[in-house]
Structures are given as C-alpha cells and as structure tokens.
mmCIF file of C-alpha atoms and ligand atoms in Angstrom:
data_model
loop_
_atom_site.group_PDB
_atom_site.id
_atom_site.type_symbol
_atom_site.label_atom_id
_atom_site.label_comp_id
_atom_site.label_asym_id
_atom_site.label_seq_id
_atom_site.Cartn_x
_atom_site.Cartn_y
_atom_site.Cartn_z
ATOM 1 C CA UNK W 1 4.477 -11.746 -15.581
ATOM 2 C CA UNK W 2 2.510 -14.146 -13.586
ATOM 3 C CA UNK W 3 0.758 -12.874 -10.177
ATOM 4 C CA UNK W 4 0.163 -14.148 -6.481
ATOM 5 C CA UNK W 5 -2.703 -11.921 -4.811
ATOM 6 C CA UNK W 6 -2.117 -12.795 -1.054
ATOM 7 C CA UNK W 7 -4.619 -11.917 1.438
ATOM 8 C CA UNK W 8 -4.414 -11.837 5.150
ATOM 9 C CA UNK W 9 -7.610 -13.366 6.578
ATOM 10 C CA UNK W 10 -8.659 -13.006 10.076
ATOM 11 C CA UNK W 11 -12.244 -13.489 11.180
ATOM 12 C CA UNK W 12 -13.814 -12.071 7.947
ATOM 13 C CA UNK W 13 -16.530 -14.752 6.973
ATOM 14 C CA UNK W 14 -18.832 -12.000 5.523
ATOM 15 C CA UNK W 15 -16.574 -10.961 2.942
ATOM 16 C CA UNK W 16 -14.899 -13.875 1.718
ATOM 17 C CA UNK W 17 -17.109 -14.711 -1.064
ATOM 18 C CA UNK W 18 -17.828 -11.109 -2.311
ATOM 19 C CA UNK W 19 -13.913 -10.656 -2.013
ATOM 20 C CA UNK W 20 -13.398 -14.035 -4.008
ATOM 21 C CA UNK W 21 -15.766 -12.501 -6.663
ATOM 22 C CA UNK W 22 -14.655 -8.873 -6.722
ATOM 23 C CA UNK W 23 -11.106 -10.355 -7.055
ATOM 24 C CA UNK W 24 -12.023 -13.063 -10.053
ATOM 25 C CA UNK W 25 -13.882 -10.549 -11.840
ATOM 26 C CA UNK W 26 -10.574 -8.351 -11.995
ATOM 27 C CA UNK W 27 -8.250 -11.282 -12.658
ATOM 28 C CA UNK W 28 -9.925 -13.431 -14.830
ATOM 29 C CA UNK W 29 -9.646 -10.854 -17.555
ATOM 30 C CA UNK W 30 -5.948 -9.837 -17.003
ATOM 31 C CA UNK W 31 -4.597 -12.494 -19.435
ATOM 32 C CA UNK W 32 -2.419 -13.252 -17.281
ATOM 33 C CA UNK W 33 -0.995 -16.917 -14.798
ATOM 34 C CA UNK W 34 -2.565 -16.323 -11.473
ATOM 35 C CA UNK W 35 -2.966 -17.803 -7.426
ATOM 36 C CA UNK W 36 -5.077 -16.464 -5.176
ATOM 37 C CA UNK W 37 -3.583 -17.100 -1.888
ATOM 38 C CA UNK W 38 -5.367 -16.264 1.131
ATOM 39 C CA UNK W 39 -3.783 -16.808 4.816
ATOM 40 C CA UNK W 40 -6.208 -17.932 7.101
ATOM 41 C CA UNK W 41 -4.643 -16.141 10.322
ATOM 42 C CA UNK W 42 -6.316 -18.648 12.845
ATOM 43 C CA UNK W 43 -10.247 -17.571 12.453
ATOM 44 C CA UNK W 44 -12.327 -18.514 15.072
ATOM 45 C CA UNK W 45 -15.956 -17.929 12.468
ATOM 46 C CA UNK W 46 -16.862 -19.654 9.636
ATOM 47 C CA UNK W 47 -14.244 -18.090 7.597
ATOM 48 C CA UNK W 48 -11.989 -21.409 6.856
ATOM 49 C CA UNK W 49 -15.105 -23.411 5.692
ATOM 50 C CA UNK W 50 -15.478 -20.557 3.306
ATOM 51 C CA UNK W 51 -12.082 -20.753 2.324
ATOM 52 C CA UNK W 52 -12.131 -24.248 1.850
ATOM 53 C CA UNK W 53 -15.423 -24.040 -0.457
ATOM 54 C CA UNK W 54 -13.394 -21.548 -2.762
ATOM 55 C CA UNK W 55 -10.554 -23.961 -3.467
ATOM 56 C CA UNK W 56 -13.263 -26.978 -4.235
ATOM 57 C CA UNK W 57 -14.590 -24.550 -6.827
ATOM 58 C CA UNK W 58 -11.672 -22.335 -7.883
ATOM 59 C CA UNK W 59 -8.395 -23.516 -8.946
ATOM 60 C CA UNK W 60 -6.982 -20.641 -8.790
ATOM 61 C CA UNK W 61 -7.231 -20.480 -5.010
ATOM 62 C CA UNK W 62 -5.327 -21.687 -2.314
ATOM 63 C CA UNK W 63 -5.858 -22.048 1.134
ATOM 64 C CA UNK W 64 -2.904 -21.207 3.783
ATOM 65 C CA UNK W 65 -3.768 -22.334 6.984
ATOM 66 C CA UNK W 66 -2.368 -20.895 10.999
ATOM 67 C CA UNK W 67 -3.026 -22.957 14.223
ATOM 68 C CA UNK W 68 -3.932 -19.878 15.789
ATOM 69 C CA UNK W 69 -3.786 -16.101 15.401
ATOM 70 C CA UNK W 70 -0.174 -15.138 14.804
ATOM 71 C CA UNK W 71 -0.497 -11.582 12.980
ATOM 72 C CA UNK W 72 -1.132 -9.697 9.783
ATOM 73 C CA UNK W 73 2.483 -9.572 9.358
ATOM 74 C CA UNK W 74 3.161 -13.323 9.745
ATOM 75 C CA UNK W 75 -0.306 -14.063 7.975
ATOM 76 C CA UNK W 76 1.269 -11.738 4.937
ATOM 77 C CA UNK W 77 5.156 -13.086 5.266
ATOM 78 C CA UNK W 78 3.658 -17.052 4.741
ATOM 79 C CA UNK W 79 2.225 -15.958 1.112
ATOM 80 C CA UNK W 80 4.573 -14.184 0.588
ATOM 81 C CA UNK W 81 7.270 -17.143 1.036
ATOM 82 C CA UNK W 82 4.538 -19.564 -0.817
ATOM 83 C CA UNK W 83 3.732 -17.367 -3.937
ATOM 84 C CA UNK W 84 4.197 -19.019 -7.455
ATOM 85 C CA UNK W 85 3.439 -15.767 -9.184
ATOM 86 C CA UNK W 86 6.543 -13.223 -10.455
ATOM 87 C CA UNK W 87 4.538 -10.683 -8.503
ATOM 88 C CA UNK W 88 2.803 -10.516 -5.810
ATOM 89 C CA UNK W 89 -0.084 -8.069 -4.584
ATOM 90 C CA UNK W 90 -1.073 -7.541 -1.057
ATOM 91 C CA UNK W 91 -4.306 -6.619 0.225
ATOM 92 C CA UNK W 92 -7.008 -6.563 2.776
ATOM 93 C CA UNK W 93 -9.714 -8.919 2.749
ATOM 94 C CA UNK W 94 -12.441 -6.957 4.439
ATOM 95 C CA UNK W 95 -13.642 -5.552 0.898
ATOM 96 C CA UNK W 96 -11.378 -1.867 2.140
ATOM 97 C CA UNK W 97 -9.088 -2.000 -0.344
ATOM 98 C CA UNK W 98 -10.707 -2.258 -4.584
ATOM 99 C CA UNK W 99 -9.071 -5.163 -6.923
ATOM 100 C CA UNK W 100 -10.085 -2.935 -9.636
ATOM 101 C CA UNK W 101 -6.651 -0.721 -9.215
ATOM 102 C CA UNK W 102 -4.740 -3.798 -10.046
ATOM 103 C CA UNK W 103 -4.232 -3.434 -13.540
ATOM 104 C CA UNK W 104 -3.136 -0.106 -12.985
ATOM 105 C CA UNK W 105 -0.499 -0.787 -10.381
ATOM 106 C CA UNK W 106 0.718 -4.115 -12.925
ATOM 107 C CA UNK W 107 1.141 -1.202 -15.497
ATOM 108 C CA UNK W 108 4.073 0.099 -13.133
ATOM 109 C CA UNK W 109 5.611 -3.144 -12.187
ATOM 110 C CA UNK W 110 5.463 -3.609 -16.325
ATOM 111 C CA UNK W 111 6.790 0.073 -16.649
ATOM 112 C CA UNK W 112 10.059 -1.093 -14.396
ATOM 113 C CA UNK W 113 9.563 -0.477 -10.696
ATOM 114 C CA UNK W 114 9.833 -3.434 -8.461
ATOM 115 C CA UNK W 115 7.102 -2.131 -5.690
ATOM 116 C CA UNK W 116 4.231 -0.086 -6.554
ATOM 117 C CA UNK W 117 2.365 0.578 -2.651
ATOM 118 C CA UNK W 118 -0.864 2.382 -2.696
ATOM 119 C CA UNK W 119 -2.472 5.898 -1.044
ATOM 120 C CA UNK W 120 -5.911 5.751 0.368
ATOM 121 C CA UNK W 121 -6.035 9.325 -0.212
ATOM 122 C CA UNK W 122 -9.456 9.494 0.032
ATOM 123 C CA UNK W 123 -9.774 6.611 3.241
ATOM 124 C CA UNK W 124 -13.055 5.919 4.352
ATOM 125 C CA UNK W 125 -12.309 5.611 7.656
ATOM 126 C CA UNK W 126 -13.137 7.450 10.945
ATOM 127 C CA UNK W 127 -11.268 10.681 11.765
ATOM 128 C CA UNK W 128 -10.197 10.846 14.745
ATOM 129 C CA UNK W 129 -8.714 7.461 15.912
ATOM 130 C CA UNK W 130 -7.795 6.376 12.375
ATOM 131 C CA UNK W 131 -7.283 8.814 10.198
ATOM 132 C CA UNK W 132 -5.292 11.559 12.450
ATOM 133 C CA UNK W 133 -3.120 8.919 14.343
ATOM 134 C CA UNK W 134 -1.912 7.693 10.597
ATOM 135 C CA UNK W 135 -1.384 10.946 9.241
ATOM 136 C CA UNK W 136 0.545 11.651 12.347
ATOM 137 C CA UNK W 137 2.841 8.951 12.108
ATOM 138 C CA UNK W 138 3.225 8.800 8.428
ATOM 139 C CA UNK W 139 4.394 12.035 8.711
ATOM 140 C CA UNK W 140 6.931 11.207 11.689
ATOM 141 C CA UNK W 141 7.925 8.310 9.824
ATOM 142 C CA UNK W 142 8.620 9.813 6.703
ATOM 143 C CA UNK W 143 11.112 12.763 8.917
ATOM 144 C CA UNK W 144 12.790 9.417 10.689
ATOM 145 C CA UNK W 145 12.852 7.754 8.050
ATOM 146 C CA UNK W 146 13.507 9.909 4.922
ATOM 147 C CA UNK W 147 11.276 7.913 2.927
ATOM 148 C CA UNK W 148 8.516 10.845 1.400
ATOM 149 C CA UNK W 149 5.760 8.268 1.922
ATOM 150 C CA UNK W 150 1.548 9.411 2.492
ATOM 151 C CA UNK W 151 0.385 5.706 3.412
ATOM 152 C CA UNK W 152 2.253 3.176 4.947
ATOM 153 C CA UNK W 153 -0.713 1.249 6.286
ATOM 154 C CA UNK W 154 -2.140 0.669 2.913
ATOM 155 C CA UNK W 155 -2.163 -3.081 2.650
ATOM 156 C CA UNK W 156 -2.531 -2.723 -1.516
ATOM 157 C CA UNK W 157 0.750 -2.810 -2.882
ATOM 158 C CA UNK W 158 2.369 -4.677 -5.883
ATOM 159 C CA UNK W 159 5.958 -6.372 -5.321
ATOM 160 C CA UNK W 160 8.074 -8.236 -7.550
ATOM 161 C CA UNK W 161 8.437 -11.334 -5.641
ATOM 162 C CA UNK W 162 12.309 -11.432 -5.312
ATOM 163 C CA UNK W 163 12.028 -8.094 -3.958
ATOM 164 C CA UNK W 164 9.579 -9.185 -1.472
ATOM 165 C CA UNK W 165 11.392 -12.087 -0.469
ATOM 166 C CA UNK W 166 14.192 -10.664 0.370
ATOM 167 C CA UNK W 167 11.884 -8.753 3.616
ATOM 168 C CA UNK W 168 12.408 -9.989 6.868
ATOM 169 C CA UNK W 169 8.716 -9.304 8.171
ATOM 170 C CA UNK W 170 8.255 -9.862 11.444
ATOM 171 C CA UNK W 171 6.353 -7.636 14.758
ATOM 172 C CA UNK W 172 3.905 -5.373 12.913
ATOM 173 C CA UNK W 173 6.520 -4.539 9.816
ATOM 174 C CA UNK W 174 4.383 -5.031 7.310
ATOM 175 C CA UNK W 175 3.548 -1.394 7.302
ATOM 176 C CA UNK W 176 7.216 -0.893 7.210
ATOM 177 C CA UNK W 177 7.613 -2.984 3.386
ATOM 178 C CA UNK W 178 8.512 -0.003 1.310
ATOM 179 C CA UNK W 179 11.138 1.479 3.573
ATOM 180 C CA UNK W 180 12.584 -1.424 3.829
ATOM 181 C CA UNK W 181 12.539 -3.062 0.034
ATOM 182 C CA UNK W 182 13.791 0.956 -0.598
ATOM 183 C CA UNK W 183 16.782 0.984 1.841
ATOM 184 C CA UNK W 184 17.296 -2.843 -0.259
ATOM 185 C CA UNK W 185 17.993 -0.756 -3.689
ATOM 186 C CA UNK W 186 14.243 -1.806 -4.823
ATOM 187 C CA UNK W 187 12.481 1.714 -6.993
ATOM 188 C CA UNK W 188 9.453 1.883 -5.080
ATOM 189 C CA UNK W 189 6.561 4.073 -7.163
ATOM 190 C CA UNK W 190 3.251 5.744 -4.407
ATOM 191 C CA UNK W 191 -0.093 5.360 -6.527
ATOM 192 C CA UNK W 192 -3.406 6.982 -5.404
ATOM 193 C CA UNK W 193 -5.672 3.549 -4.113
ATOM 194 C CA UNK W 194 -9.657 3.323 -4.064
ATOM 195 C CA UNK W 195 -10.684 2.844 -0.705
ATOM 196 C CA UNK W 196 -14.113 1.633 0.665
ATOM 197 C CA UNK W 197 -15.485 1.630 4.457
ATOM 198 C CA UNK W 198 -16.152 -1.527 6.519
ATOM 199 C CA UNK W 199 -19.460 -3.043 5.663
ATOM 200 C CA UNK W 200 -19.063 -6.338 7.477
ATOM 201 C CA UNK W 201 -16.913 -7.623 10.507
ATOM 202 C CA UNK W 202 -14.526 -5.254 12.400
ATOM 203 C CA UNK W 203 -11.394 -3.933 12.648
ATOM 204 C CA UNK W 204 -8.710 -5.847 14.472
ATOM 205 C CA UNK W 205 -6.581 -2.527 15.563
ATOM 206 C CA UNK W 206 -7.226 -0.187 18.216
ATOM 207 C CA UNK W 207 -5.476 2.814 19.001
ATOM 208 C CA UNK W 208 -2.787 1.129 21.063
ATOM 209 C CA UNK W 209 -1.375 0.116 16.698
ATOM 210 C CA UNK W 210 0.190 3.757 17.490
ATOM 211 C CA UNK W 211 2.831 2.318 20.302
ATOM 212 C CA UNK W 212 3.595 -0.871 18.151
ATOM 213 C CA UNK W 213 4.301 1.814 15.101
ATOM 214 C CA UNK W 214 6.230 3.780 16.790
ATOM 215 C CA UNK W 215 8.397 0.493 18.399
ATOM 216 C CA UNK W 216 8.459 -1.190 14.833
ATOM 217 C CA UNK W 217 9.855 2.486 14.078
ATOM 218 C CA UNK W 218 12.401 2.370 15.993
ATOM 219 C CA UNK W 219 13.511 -1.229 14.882
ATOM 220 C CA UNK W 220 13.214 0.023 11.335
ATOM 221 C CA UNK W 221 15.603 2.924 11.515
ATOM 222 C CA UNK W 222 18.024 0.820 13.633
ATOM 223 C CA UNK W 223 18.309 -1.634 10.446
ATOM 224 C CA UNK W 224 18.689 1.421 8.226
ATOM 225 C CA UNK W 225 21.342 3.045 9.738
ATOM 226 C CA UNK W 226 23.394 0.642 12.011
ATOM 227 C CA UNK W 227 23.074 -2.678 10.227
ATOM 228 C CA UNK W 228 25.791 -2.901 8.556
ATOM 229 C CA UNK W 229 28.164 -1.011 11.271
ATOM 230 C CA UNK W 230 26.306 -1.896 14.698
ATOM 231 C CA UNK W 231 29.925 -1.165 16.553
ATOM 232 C CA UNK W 232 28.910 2.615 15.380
ATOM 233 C CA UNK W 233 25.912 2.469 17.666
ATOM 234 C CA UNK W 234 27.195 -0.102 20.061
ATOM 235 C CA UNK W 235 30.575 1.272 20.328
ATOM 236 C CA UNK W 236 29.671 4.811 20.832
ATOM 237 C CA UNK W 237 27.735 3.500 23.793
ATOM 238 C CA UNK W 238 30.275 1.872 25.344
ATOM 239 C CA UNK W 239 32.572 4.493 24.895
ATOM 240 C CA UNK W 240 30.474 7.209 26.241
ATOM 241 C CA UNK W 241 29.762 4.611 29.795
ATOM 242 C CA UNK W 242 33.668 3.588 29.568
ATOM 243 C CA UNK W 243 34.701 7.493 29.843
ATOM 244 C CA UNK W 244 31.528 7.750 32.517
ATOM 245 C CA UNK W 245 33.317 4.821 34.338
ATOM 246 C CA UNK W 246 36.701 6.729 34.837
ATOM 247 C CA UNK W 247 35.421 9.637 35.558
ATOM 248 C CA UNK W 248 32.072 8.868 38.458
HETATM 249 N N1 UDP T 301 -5.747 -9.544 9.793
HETATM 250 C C1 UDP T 301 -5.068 -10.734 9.982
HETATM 251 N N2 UDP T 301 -4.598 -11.036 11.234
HETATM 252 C C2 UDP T 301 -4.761 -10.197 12.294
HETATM 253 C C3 UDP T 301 -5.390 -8.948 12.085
HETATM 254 C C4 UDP T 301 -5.870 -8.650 10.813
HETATM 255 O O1 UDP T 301 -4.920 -11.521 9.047
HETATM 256 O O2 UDP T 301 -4.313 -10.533 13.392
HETATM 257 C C5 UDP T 301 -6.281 -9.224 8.465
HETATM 258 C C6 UDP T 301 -7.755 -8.827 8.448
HETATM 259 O O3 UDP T 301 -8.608 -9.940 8.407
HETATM 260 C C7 UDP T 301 -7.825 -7.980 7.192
HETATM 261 C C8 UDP T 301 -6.464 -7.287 7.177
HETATM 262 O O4 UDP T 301 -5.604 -8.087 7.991
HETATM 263 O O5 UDP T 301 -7.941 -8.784 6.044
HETATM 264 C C9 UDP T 301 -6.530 -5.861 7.744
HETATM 265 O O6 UDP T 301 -7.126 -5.867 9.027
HETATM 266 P P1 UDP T 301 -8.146 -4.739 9.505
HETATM 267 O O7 UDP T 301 -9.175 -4.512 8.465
HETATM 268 O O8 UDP T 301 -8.620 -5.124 10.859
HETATM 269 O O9 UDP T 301 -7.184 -3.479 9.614
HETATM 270 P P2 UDP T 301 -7.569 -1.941 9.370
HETATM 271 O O10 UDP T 301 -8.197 -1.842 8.018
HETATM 272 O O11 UDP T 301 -8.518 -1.602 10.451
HETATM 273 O O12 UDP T 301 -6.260 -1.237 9.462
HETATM 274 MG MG1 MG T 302 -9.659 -2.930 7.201
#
C-alpha cells in the first residue's frame, strides 16, 4: 500500500533538512509509492524557503501552505484531506519523533489494523511540566474515555487513509485521533515509539495544553456518548429545569 507521511510544520527551519533526510533515508528503501507532505502552519523563519528547496529537489515532496498560524490540528487535518497515499503517517517535524519505526508500524497496518498510534515510553522530555501533566491526563482520559491508551500526544501514528478521513479534527483533537477512529469501528493497535529530545527550535505548548485537553475532553466524550441520541442529554436537561420550573 502506498504512503502519505504528513508533517505539521511550524517555525522549525533547523530541522527541516535533517528531517527531509532522516525521513528519505527510511522511505526510499521501503519499496513502496510515497508523498511527503509537510504543512507549513504559517512560519514566520526561514522554514517555507526550506520547504520550497525540498520540492525543487525531491519529487516526492510537497509543500502545503497556511496564510497564517491556524494549529497542529488544522496543519495535520489539510494532509490529511490532500494525501495520495493508502496510508498515511503522522509525525512531528522537530526531529522528536524517529522515521526509523515506520516499517514496523506498516507491518501492523499490513497485519490488518487500520491505526497503529505510537508510545513514547521512554519520552525525552522534561518531568515535571511535560511528562507528569500527560501521564495525568492520559490516565483521566483513558477512565472518561474507556479507551486503555499510554500516549495520546504521540504525533507518530499510522492510519489507513479512509479511516482518517472520516475524523472531524478540529480545536486541539488531534490528540484525540484514536478515540475517535475507535468509537468509528476502526482496530486501533498501541506500539512502543523511539523518542528523541529537542535539539533545535522550541516547543509551541505550555502548560495551559492541560485546559485545552481537558475542554477537547469534554467535546470528545460528548460525541461518544450523545451523538447519536443528543435528546438523551438535552432532554434530561430540560426535564430536570421543566420539573424545577413547577416546583420554585
Ligand atoms: N506545530 C504546528 N502548528 C502549531 C504548533 C506546532 O504545525 O501551531 C507543529 C510543530 O512545528 C511540530 C509539531 O507540531 O512539528 C509538534 O509541536 P511541538 O514540538 O511544539 O509539540 P511538543 O513536542 O512540545 O508536544
Ligand atoms: Mg516536539
């Protein structure tokens, strides 16, 4: 099956090239049709003349391009809607997450499940305002949720591209893709993921993520429980401030 990588891009212009060549070295040998589509999510560096010089000397790559900063999320939804490739993969492209567990997460998609999403089980990221606020609320989401899940923020994941299509992405619900391609019917597969620090650039997320998490949360289990009945949420409501009504 053919592959779409899609990256997210967002003020990165250190890493692009050793990205672009971390990721050819990986593909180039899969055998396989493949795009490399990275979003350019409104950079204000050099990152989009980098960009640009990769498609002049890469067909394989191709350039999406935002006005301005709208969002991981919308940055990942746009390749996901302009993939060519049967599958897609998702990742970072600040060099965090390792092209090299591709093949292995392809081996799953090949084996029959239609998402394979990663585990940074051994991140290399700072304690106490990354690590502990995700392990918190993986843990909380996985109790709202029901979904036994270690990682939700791990960008590396491999989708089929129906599946993926079928996501309505949109606030910060990107971290929310396996719940939701789940609740969808899709057999989702965890897989332990490399993981390497920051060498160049920064991270875009503070520790106010945590409150958008926990809104996108709520969202999440409102779709999983009340879509398809919203009168059981809506109408219990009114019910309860009708009775209120008569009686206060
Ligand atoms: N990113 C993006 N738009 C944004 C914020 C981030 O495209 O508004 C990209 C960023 O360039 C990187 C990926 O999303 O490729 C993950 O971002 P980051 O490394 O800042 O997240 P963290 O690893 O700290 O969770
Ligand atoms: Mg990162």
């Amino acid at each position: 099956m053919s592959i779409s990588i899609v990256v997210p891009i967002y003020n990165e212009d250190e890493n692009i090239t050793l990205l672009y060549n971390s990721l050819h070295q990986v593909l180039s040998k899969l055998n396989r049709w493949y795009e490399i589509l990275l979003v350019n999510d409104g950079s204000t560096d050099g990152t989009l003349e980098k960009l640009i010089e990769l498609t002049e000397q890469d067909e394989h790559v191709r350039v999406l391009e935002f006005r301005h900063n709208f969002g991981q999320t919308a940055a990942m939804s746009a390749g996901i809607q302009e993939a060519n490739g049967e599958i897609i993969i998702t990742m970072d492209g600040d060099l965090q997450n390792d092209p090299t567990d591709i093949p292995m997460m392809l081996e799953k998609i090949d084996e029959g499940y239609d998402l394979v999403h990663g585990w940074r089980k051994n991140r290399k990221d700072t304690f106490i305002n990354r690590k502990l606020p995700s392990i918190t609320a993986n843990w909380i989401i996985s109790n709202v949720t029901g979904f036994p899940v270690h990682d939700l923020g791990c960008t590396l994941k491999a989708v089929k591209t129906n599946v993926a299509r079928e996501l309505e992405l949109y606030g910060e619900m990107h971290r929310f893709i396996p719940i939701l391609a789940h609740w969808r019917g899709a057999k989702c597969i965890e897989v332990v993921t490399k993981h390497h620090a920051r060498k160049f650039g920064e991270s875009k997320y503070g520790i106010s993520r945590v409150f958008k998490v926990v809104l996108d949360l709520i969202t999440v289990k409102y779709l999983i429980r009340y879509l398809v009945s919203p009168m059981r949420l809506f109408g219990v409501c009114g019910l309860v401030c009708g009775i209120m009504g008569i009686f206060f």
